CSV table of C-alpha atoms in Angstrom, one decimal:
chain,number,residue,atom,x,y,z
A,1,MET,CA,-80.8,119.3,-26.9
A,2,LEU,CA,-81.4,115.6,-26.2
A,3,VAL,CA,-84.6,116.4,-24.1
A,4,ILE,CA,-86.0,118.5,-27.0
A,5,VAL,CA,-85.3,115.7,-29.5
A,6,LEU,CA,-87.0,113.1,-27.3
A,7,SER,CA,-89.9,115.4,-26.7
A,8,THR,CA,-90.4,116.0,-30.4
A,9,VAL,CA,-90.4,112.2,-31.0
A,10,THR,CA,-92.8,111.6,-28.2
A,11,ALA,CA,-95.1,114.3,-29.6
A,12,PHE,CA,-95.2,112.8,-33.0
A,13,VAL,CA,-95.8,109.2,-31.7
A,14,ALA,CA,-98.5,110.2,-29.2
A,15,LEU,CA,-100.4,112.4,-31.6
A,16,ARG,CA,-100.2,109.9,-34.4
A,17,SER,CA,-101.5,107.1,-32.1
A,18,MET,CA,-104.2,109.3,-30.7
A,19,ILE,CA,-105.5,110.4,-34.1
A,20,ALA,CA,-105.3,106.8,-35.5
A,21,ARG,CA,-107.2,105.3,-32.5
A,22,THR,CA,-109.8,108.0,-32.6
A,23,GLU,CA,-110.4,107.4,-36.3
A,24,GLN,CA,-110.5,103.6,-35.8
A,25,THR,CA,-113.0,103.8,-32.9
A,26,THR,CA,-115.3,106.2,-34.8
A,27,THR,CA,-115.2,104.0,-37.9
A,28,ILE,CA,-116.0,100.9,-35.9
A,29,SER,CA,-119.0,102.6,-34.3
A,30,GLN,CA,-120.2,103.7,-37.7
A,31,ARG,CA,-120.0,100.2,-39.0
A,32,ILE,CA,-122.0,98.8,-36.0
A,33,ALA,CA,-124.7,101.4,-36.6
A,34,ALA,CA,-124.7,100.6,-40.4
A,35,LEU,CA,-125.0,96.9,-39.7
A,36,ASP,CA,-128.0,97.6,-37.4
A,37,ASP,CA,-129.5,99.8,-40.2
A,38,LEU,CA,-129.0,97.1,-42.8
A,39,ARG,CA,-130.7,94.5,-40.5
A,40,ALA,CA,-133.7,96.9,-40.1
A,41,ASP,CA,-133.9,97.1,-43.9
A,42,ALA,CA,-133.9,93.3,-44.1
A,43,ARG,CA,-136.9,93.2,-41.8
A,44,GLU,CA,-138.7,96.0,-43.7
A,45,ILE,CA,-138.2,94.4,-47.2
A,46,VAL,CA,-139.9,91.2,-45.9
A,47,ARG,CA,-142.8,93.2,-44.4
A,48,SER,CA,-143.4,94.9,-47.8
A,49,ALA,CA,-143.2,91.6,-49.6
A,50,ARG,CA,-145.8,90.1,-47.3
A,51,ARG,CA,-148.1,93.1,-47.9
A,52,PHE,CA,-147.7,92.7,-51.7
A,53,LEU,CA,-148.4,89.0,-51.6
A,54,LEU,CA,-151.6,89.5,-49.5
A,55,SER,CA,-153.0,92.6,-51.3
A,56,GLY,CA,-151.4,92.7,-54.7
A,57,ASP,CA,-150.5,96.4,-54.0
A,58,TYR,CA,-147.9,97.2,-56.6
A,59,GLY,CA,-146.8,100.2,-54.5
A,60,GLU,CA,-145.5,97.6,-52.0
A,61,GLN,CA,-143.8,95.8,-54.8
A,62,GLN,CA,-142.0,99.0,-55.9
A,63,ARG,CA,-141.0,99.6,-52.2
A,64,VAL,CA,-139.4,96.1,-52.1
A,65,VAL,CA,-137.3,96.9,-55.2
A,66,ALA,CA,-136.3,100.3,-53.8
A,67,ILE,CA,-135.3,98.8,-50.4
A,68,GLU,CA,-133.3,96.1,-52.1
A,69,ALA,CA,-131.4,98.7,-54.2
A,70,GLU,CA,-130.6,100.7,-51.1
A,71,MET,CA,-129.4,97.5,-49.3
A,72,ARG,CA,-127.1,96.7,-52.2
A,73,GLN,CA,-125.4,100.0,-51.9
A,74,LYS,CA,-125.2,100.0,-48.1
A,75,ARG,CA,-123.7,96.5,-47.9
A,76,VAL,CA,-120.7,97.2,-50.2
A,77,PRO,CA,-118.4,98.7,-47.5
A,78,LEU,CA,-119.8,96.4,-44.8
A,79,VAL,CA,-119.3,93.0,-46.4
A,80,ALA,CA,-116.1,93.6,-48.2
A,81,HIS,CA,-114.3,91.4,-45.8
A,82,ASP,CA,-117.2,89.2,-44.6
A,83,LYS,CA,-118.1,86.8,-47.4
A,84,HIS,CA,-120.4,84.8,-45.2
A,85,LEU,CA,-122.7,87.8,-44.5
A,86,ASP,CA,-122.4,88.8,-48.2
A,87,ASP,CA,-123.5,85.3,-49.4
A,88,THR,CA,-126.3,85.1,-46.8
A,89,LEU,CA,-127.7,88.5,-47.8
A,90,ASP,CA,-127.6,87.4,-51.5
A,91,GLY,CA,-129.8,84.4,-50.7
A,92,TYR,CA,-132.2,86.4,-48.5
A,93,THR,CA,-132.8,89.3,-50.9
A,94,GLY,CA,-132.8,87.0,-53.9
A,95,LEU,CA,-135.6,85.0,-52.3
A,96,VAL,CA,-137.6,88.2,-51.6
A,97,LEU,CA,-137.2,89.5,-55.1
A,98,ALA,CA,-138.2,86.1,-56.5
A,99,SER,CA,-141.5,86.4,-54.6
A,100,LEU,CA,-142.3,89.4,-56.8
A,101,THR,CA,-142.1,87.4,-60.0
A,102,ARG,CA,-144.4,84.5,-59.0
A,103,SER,CA,-147.6,84.1,-60.9
A,104,ARG,CA,-150.5,85.5,-58.9
A,105,ALA,CA,-152.4,82.8,-57.0
A,106,GLU,CA,-154.5,82.6,-53.8
A,107,PRO,CA,-152.9,85.2,-51.4
A,108,ALA,CA,-152.9,82.9,-48.4
A,109,ALA,CA,-151.2,80.1,-50.3
A,110,MET,CA,-148.6,82.5,-51.8
A,111,LEU,CA,-147.8,83.9,-48.3
A,112,ALA,CA,-147.5,80.5,-46.8
A,113,GLN,CA,-145.0,79.4,-49.5
A,114,PHE,CA,-143.1,82.6,-49.0
A,115,GLU,CA,-142.9,82.1,-45.2
A,116,ASP,CA,-141.7,78.5,-45.7
A,117,ASP,CA,-139.0,79.7,-48.1
A,118,LEU,CA,-138.1,82.5,-45.8
A,119,MET,CA,-137.6,80.2,-42.8
A,120,ARG,CA,-134.6,78.6,-44.4
A,121,VAL,CA,-132.7,81.9,-44.8
A,122,ARG,CA,-133.9,84.0,-41.9
A,123,GLY,CA,-131.9,82.0,-39.2
A,124,PRO,CA,-128.6,82.0,-41.0
A,125,LEU,CA,-128.9,85.7,-41.8
A,126,SER,CA,-129.7,86.6,-38.2
A,127,THR,CA,-126.6,84.6,-37.1
A,128,ALA,CA,-124.4,86.2,-39.7
A,129,PHE,CA,-125.5,89.7,-38.5
A,130,ASP,CA,-124.9,88.7,-34.8
A,131,ASP,CA,-121.5,87.4,-35.6
A,132,ALA,CA,-120.5,90.5,-37.6
A,133,ILE,CA,-121.7,92.9,-34.9
A,134,THR,CA,-120.0,90.8,-32.1
A,135,ARG,CA,-116.7,91.0,-34.0
A,136,GLU,CA,-117.0,94.8,-34.5
A,137,ARG,CA,-117.9,95.3,-30.8
A,138,ALA,CA,-114.8,93.3,-29.8
A,139,LYS,CA,-112.7,95.5,-32.1
A,140,HIS,CA,-114.4,98.6,-30.6
A,141,ASP,CA,-113.5,97.6,-27.0
A,142,ALA,CA,-109.9,96.8,-28.0
A,143,SER,CA,-109.7,100.2,-29.8
A,144,ARG,CA,-111.1,102.0,-26.7
A,145,SER,CA,-108.4,100.4,-24.5
A,146,SER,CA,-105.7,101.4,-27.0
A,147,GLN,CA,-107.2,104.9,-27.1
A,148,ARG,CA,-106.9,105.2,-23.3
A,149,LEU,CA,-103.2,104.3,-23.5
A,150,ALA,CA,-102.8,106.8,-26.2
A,151,ARG,CA,-104.5,109.4,-24.0
A,152,GLY,CA,-102.0,108.6,-21.2
A,153,ALA,CA,-99.2,109.2,-23.7
A,154,GLN,CA,-100.8,112.5,-24.6
A,155,TRP,CA,-100.6,113.6,-20.9
A,156,ALA,CA,-96.9,112.7,-20.9
A,157,LEU,CA,-96.6,114.8,-24.0
A,158,ILE,CA,-98.2,117.8,-22.2
A,159,VAL,CA,-95.5,117.6,-19.5
A,160,ALA,CA,-92.7,117.2,-22.0
A,161,ALA,CA,-94.1,120.1,-24.1
A,162,ALA,CA,-93.3,122.5,-21.2
A,163,LEU,CA,-89.6,121.8,-21.9
A,164,GLY,CA,-89.5,123.9,-25.0
A,165,VAL,CA,-91.2,125.8,-27.8
A,166,LEU,CA,-89.7,123.5,-30.4
A,167,LEU,CA,-92.0,120.7,-29.1
A,168,THR,CA,-95.0,122.8,-29.7
A,169,ILE,CA,-94.0,123.6,-33.3
A,170,GLY,CA,-93.2,120.0,-33.9
A,171,SER,CA,-96.6,118.9,-32.6
A,172,MET,CA,-98.4,121.3,-34.9
A,173,LEU,CA,-96.5,120.1,-37.9
A,174,ALA,CA,-97.3,116.5,-37.0
A,175,VAL,CA,-101.0,117.2,-36.6
A,176,ASN,CA,-101.1,119.0,-40.0
A,177,VAL,CA,-99.4,116.1,-41.7
A,178,LEU,CA,-101.6,113.5,-40.2
A,179,LEU,CA,-104.8,115.4,-40.9
A,180,GLY,CA,-103.7,116.0,-44.5
A,181,ARG,CA,-103.1,112.3,-45.0
A,182,LYS,CA,-106.6,111.6,-43.5
A,183,ALA,CA,-108.1,114.0,-46.0
A,184,ASP,CA,-106.2,112.4,-48.9
A,185,ARG,CA,-107.4,108.9,-47.8
A,186,THR,CA,-111.0,110.1,-47.5
A,187,GLY,CA,-111.0,111.7,-51.0
A,188,LEU,CA,-109.5,108.6,-52.6
A,189,SER,CA,-112.1,106.4,-50.9
A,190,GLU,CA,-115.0,108.6,-52.2
A,191,ALA,CA,-113.5,108.7,-55.7
A,192,THR,CA,-113.1,105.0,-56.0
A,193,ALA,CA,-116.3,103.8,-54.3
A,194,ASP,CA,-118.4,101.6,-56.7
A,195,VAL,CA,-121.1,99.0,-56.6
A,196,SER,CA,-120.1,95.9,-58.6
A,197,LEU,CA,-121.9,92.7,-59.6
A,198,ARG,CA,-120.7,89.2,-58.5
A,199,ARG,CA,-119.5,88.2,-62.0
A,200,ASP,CA,-118.5,84.6,-62.7
A,201,PRO,CA,-118.2,82.5,-65.9
A,202,CYS,CA,-121.7,81.0,-66.3
A,203,ASP,CA,-122.9,78.1,-68.5
A,204,VAL,CA,-125.8,79.4,-70.6
A,205,ALA,CA,-127.6,76.1,-70.7
A,206,ALA,CA,-127.4,75.8,-66.9
A,207,LEU,CA,-128.9,79.3,-66.5
A,208,VAL,CA,-131.8,78.6,-68.8
A,209,ASP,CA,-132.4,75.2,-67.3
A,210,ARG,CA,-132.8,76.7,-63.8
A,211,ALA,CA,-135.2,79.3,-65.2
A,212,ILE,CA,-137.3,76.7,-66.9
A,213,ARG,CA,-137.5,74.5,-63.8
A,214,SER,CA,-138.7,77.5,-61.8
A,215,GLN,CA,-141.6,78.2,-64.2
A,216,ARG,CA,-142.4,74.6,-65.2
A,217,GLU,CA,-145.4,74.3,-62.9
A,218,ALA,CA,-147.0,77.5,-64.1
A,219,ALA,CA,-146.6,76.4,-67.7
A,220,LYS,CA,-147.9,72.9,-67.0
A,221,ALA,CA,-151.1,74.3,-65.4
A,222,ARG,CA,-151.9,75.9,-68.8
A,223,GLY,CA,-150.6,73.1,-71.0
A,224,ILE,CA,-147.8,75.2,-72.3
A,225,GLN,CA,-144.6,73.5,-73.5
A,226,LEU,CA,-141.2,75.0,-72.7
A,227,ARG,CA,-138.2,74.2,-74.9
A,228,PHE,CA,-134.6,75.4,-75.1
A,229,GLU,CA,-132.8,75.5,-78.4
A,230,SER,CA,-129.0,75.8,-78.5
A,231,HIS,CA,-126.5,73.6,-80.3
A,232,LEU,CA,-123.4,75.3,-78.9
A,233,ALA,CA,-121.7,75.3,-75.5
A,234,LEU,CA,-121.9,79.0,-74.5
A,235,THR,CA,-120.5,80.9,-71.6
A,236,VAL,CA,-121.2,84.4,-70.3
A,237,SER,CA,-119.7,86.6,-67.6
A,238,ALA,CA,-122.6,87.3,-65.3
A,239,ASP,CA,-124.0,87.5,-61.8
A,240,ARG,CA,-125.5,84.0,-61.8
A,241,GLU,CA,-128.4,84.6,-59.4
A,242,ARG,CA,-129.5,87.9,-60.9
A,243,ILE,CA,-129.5,86.6,-64.5
A,244,ARG,CA,-131.4,83.5,-63.4
A,245,LEU,CA,-134.1,85.8,-61.9
A,246,VAL,CA,-134.2,87.9,-65.1
A,247,LEU,CA,-134.7,84.7,-67.2
A,248,ALA,CA,-137.4,83.5,-64.9
A,249,SER,CA,-139.2,86.9,-64.9
A,250,LEU,CA,-139.2,87.1,-68.7
A,251,LEU,CA,-140.3,83.5,-69.1
A,252,GLY,CA,-143.1,84.2,-66.6
A,253,HIS,CA,-144.2,87.2,-68.8
A,254,ALA,CA,-144.1,85.0,-71.9
A,255,ILE,CA,-146.2,82.3,-70.1
A,256,THR,CA,-148.8,84.8,-69.0
A,257,ALA,CA,-149.1,86.3,-72.5
A,258,ALA,CA,-149.1,82.9,-74.4
A,259,PRO,CA,-152.4,81.1,-75.2
A,260,ASP,CA,-153.2,77.8,-73.5
A,261,GLY,CA,-151.4,74.9,-75.1
A,262,ALA,CA,-148.8,77.1,-76.8
A,263,GLU,CA,-145.1,76.3,-77.1
A,264,ILE,CA,-142.5,78.8,-75.8
A,265,VAL,CA,-139.0,78.5,-77.1
A,266,MET,CA,-135.9,79.8,-75.3
A,267,SER,CA,-132.8,80.1,-77.4
A,268,ALA,CA,-129.2,81.4,-77.1
A,269,ALA,CA,-126.8,82.3,-79.9
A,270,PRO,CA,-123.4,83.9,-80.1
A,271,THR,CA,-123.0,87.5,-81.2
A,272,ASP,CA,-119.9,89.5,-82.1
A,273,ASP,CA,-119.1,90.2,-78.4
A,274,GLY,CA,-121.4,88.1,-76.4
A,275,VAL,CA,-124.5,85.9,-76.3
A,276,ARG,CA,-128.1,86.8,-77.3
A,277,PHE,CA,-130.9,85.2,-75.3
A,278,MET,CA,-134.5,85.0,-76.8
A,279,ILE,CA,-137.8,83.9,-75.4
A,280,ALA,CA,-140.7,83.7,-77.8
A,281,ASP,CA,-144.0,81.9,-78.5
A,282,ALA,CA,-143.1,79.3,-81.1
A,283,GLY,CA,-145.6,80.8,-83.6
A,284,ALA,CA,-144.5,84.4,-83.1
A,285,THR,CA,-142.9,86.4,-85.9
A,286,VAL,CA,-139.7,87.9,-84.7
A,287,PRO,CA,-139.4,91.6,-85.9
A,288,THR,CA,-136.3,93.7,-86.2
A,289,PRO,CA,-135.1,94.1,-82.6
A,290,SER,CA,-135.1,97.4,-80.8
A,291,VAL,CA,-134.0,98.3,-77.3
A,292,PHE,CA,-136.8,98.2,-74.7
A,293,GLU,CA,-137.5,101.7,-73.3
A,294,PRO,CA,-140.1,101.7,-70.5
A,295,ALA,CA,-142.6,104.5,-70.2
A,296,VAL,CA,-142.0,107.3,-67.6
A,297,ALA,CA,-145.1,106.1,-65.7
A,298,ALA,CA,-145.1,102.4,-66.6
A,299,PRO,CA,-148.1,100.2,-65.7
A,300,PRO,CA,-147.5,98.2,-62.5
A,301,ASP,CA,-147.0,94.9,-64.6
A,302,ASP,CA,-144.0,96.5,-66.2
A,303,LEU,CA,-142.1,96.8,-62.9
A,304,ARG,CA,-140.4,93.4,-63.4
A,305,LEU,CA,-139.3,94.4,-66.9
A,306,GLN,CA,-137.8,97.6,-65.5
A,307,LEU,CA,-135.9,95.6,-62.9
A,308,SER,CA,-134.7,93.1,-65.5
A,309,GLN,CA,-133.5,96.0,-67.7
A,310,ARG,CA,-131.5,97.5,-64.9
A,311,VAL,CA,-129.8,94.2,-64.2
A,312,ILE,CA,-128.9,93.6,-67.9
A,313,GLU,CA,-127.6,97.1,-68.4
A,314,ALA,CA,-125.4,96.8,-65.3
A,315,HIS,CA,-123.8,93.8,-67.0
A,316,GLY,CA,-123.1,96.0,-70.1
A,317,GLY,CA,-125.9,94.3,-72.2
A,318,ARG,CA,-129.2,95.3,-73.7
A,319,LEU,CA,-132.8,94.2,-73.2
A,320,GLY,CA,-135.5,94.3,-75.8
A,321,ILE,CA,-139.2,93.4,-76.2
A,322,GLU,CA,-141.1,93.1,-79.4
A,323,THR,CA,-144.9,92.6,-79.7
A,324,ALA,CA,-146.4,91.0,-82.8
A,325,THR,CA,-149.9,89.6,-83.6
A,326,ALA,CA,-148.8,86.1,-82.7
A,327,GLY,CA,-147.2,87.1,-79.4
A,328,SER,CA,-144.3,88.8,-77.7
A,329,THR,CA,-140.6,88.2,-78.1
A,330,TYR,CA,-138.2,89.0,-75.3
A,331,TRP,CA,-134.5,89.2,-75.9
A,332,PHE,CA,-131.3,90.4,-74.2
A,333,THR,CA,-127.6,90.2,-74.7
A,334,LEU,CA,-124.8,89.5,-72.2
A,335,PRO,CA,-121.0,89.8,-72.8
A,336,THR,CA,-118.7,86.8,-72.7
A,337,GLU,CA,-116.2,88.9,-70.8
A,338,PRO,CA,-116.7,91.5,-68.0
A,339,ARG,CA,-117.6,94.8,-69.5
A,340,MET,CA,-117.3,98.3,-67.9
A,341,LEU,CA,-120.1,100.7,-68.6
A,342,THR,CA,-119.2,103.8,-70.6
């Protein structure tokens, strides 16, 4: 009886260890492959950005946006416990997306500026990828060693299994229980998987100030004055870098549409559940707002608006654009507290 009991315990421990180590080794191998795939995407998004800056081909611009969206989804399970890689990727993709919103200039000069900016983030990103892969490979090697030990225990189990039928029945029950738990864990992971923004409390005046500074030279070249109107200290819950890019993009649109020597006013005001941002030519008549709905086949110039709309809606806000004789008015809302989409 004692031998049968010990054999059953050995069966359960050996099988549990073997399954766990096999799952861990497979998961680590998948993470290493996913990191290599994400690194390849990082190279490809830069190549497409270069082609856009040189040729102005908006097909390449759309490809940059599509690759960035794929990278954002791929990186969620990879960088959950690697803040350094997460932050480095944010700076890298943010720089590439920012290149899409720059005012069109001489292609060679635009590319040179892009390469100068890229040089600052390329090295840190490469190091972050190398460090992440090195850590995963070390885990993989350790897991393989543990797996070999588990395999040795399995052979001991085979010898012990010959001692009785009860050991076989116990082993089958143990395998079924463990595989059932694995299926439950996998189903739970798929049900709760989600892509979230990096929300923080953001000072509205600071966000607008950064956007104005990024477009000041473009406005100065055409004698356009930029002004911010807000008499309140306002705060929103937002992904700081993405909202800065949205503000810079909409301000760039307004500068492009405004006549030389115009004044563009950016304003922020509280609403019932958030803050409303507005960007308008000082002489524009602001009509009744309506939500911006891009056409199914939007002109290439509208790509930045579509990207901005996607960012704002992900925050639980709305984006609108109104065109009047005196100019266009851009507006969007952001919540003061994190909001789930419904």
